[in-house]
XYZ file of C-alpha atoms in Angstrom:
121
model
C -32.014 -1.299 -37.800
C -29.448 0.552 -39.880
C -27.370 -1.596 -42.161
C -24.560 -0.754 -44.560
C -23.268 -3.541 -46.783
C -20.206 -3.054 -48.963
C -19.439 -5.054 -52.089
C -17.260 -4.900 -55.171
C -13.874 -5.538 -53.639
C -11.476 -8.111 -54.983
C -8.050 -8.670 -56.430
C -6.828 -6.529 -59.300
C -3.533 -5.811 -61.006
C -1.846 -2.463 -60.625
C -3.319 0.061 -63.036
C -6.729 -1.583 -62.943
C -10.068 -0.301 -61.682
C -12.748 -1.349 -59.243
C -16.100 0.086 -58.272
C -17.179 -0.416 -54.694
C -20.808 -0.274 -53.650
C -22.434 0.283 -50.289
C -26.100 -0.636 -49.980
C -27.949 1.149 -47.193
C -31.126 0.228 -45.388
C -33.000 1.031 -42.198
C -32.702 4.808 -42.163
C -33.466 7.947 -44.145
C -30.602 7.532 -46.551
C -31.283 10.621 -48.615
C -30.748 12.984 -45.672
C -27.447 11.509 -44.569
C -23.942 12.363 -45.584
C -21.736 9.370 -46.293
C -18.079 8.557 -46.695
C -15.514 5.954 -47.654
C -12.595 4.969 -45.454
C -9.941 2.311 -45.690
C -7.560 0.557 -43.362
C -4.504 -1.439 -44.310
C -2.943 -3.984 -41.943
C -0.856 -2.266 -39.317
C -1.980 1.201 -40.382
C -4.487 3.707 -39.093
C -7.848 4.141 -40.745
C -7.676 6.623 -43.604
C -10.497 8.811 -44.855
C -10.911 8.833 -48.616
C -13.973 10.832 -49.632
C -17.265 12.229 -48.404
C -20.512 13.047 -50.116
C -23.245 15.222 -48.662
C -26.946 14.500 -48.914
C -27.193 16.892 -51.853
C -24.329 15.220 -53.711
C -21.460 17.583 -52.940
C -18.275 15.526 -52.783
C -14.924 16.118 -51.145
C -11.730 14.088 -51.237
C -8.578 13.542 -49.298
C -5.787 15.214 -51.231
C -4.098 11.892 -51.931
C -7.268 10.531 -53.578
C -8.049 13.374 -55.937
C -8.004 12.372 -59.568
C -8.107 8.603 -59.035
C -11.160 7.993 -56.863
C -14.720 9.228 -57.393
C -17.482 9.035 -54.819
C -21.124 9.098 -55.882
C -24.528 8.132 -54.604
C -27.820 6.928 -56.020
C -30.504 8.141 -53.649
C -33.252 6.221 -55.421
C -31.406 2.932 -54.937
C -29.859 3.930 -51.588
C -26.419 2.963 -52.795
C -23.088 4.702 -52.311
C -20.278 4.115 -54.790
C -16.527 4.536 -54.954
C -14.976 4.319 -58.397
C -11.275 3.599 -58.094
C -8.991 3.939 -61.096
C -5.272 3.459 -61.691
C -5.015 1.306 -58.613
C -1.658 0.872 -56.915
C -0.378 -1.828 -54.560
C -0.514 0.716 -51.735
C -4.283 0.891 -52.230
C -4.529 -2.608 -50.781
C -6.773 -2.354 -47.720
C -10.165 -3.084 -46.260
C -12.596 -0.456 -47.506
C -15.494 0.739 -45.381
C -18.487 2.944 -46.011
C -19.942 5.070 -43.247
C -22.972 7.284 -42.723
C -23.720 10.122 -40.344
C -26.994 11.451 -38.954
C -26.587 14.836 -40.659
C -26.615 16.149 -44.178
C -23.032 17.426 -44.350
C -19.853 15.933 -43.006
C -16.088 15.874 -43.360
C -13.585 13.092 -43.050
C -12.819 14.269 -39.528
C -16.365 13.966 -38.225
C -17.840 11.144 -36.193
C -19.927 8.677 -38.170
C -22.893 6.882 -36.700
C -23.020 3.818 -38.926
C -20.366 1.609 -40.473
C -20.334 -1.320 -42.844
C -18.330 -4.513 -42.372
C -15.901 -3.686 -45.144
C -14.819 -5.133 -48.463
C -11.241 -6.189 -49.188
C -9.299 -4.684 -52.072
C -5.992 -6.254 -53.036
C -3.787 -4.722 -55.717
C -0.762 -6.617 -56.970
């Protein structure tokens, strides 16, 4: 049973930082590429960043410089460090995993977490 559980969301003032975590269980985490997405009310889901099984990261152009994706394969945890947060970053943030070692934001993901809310005011 594959499970992804996000944490670390909350309310923060503009200019602040948050680090989101996504704990994985029930599958071979180290072989899977993973990603972060977000969805704001009334808007389509937006891809933020991906990280391959070997640690290569890629970002949506709008996220470069502010967000950093990383993974700890020993702990089976995915992270998203978010700096200089803006009110428009307010959204539900989701982690996702795919049954392959490399992926892009446009690929299909096999597993999704329930999300963690980030509110920036």
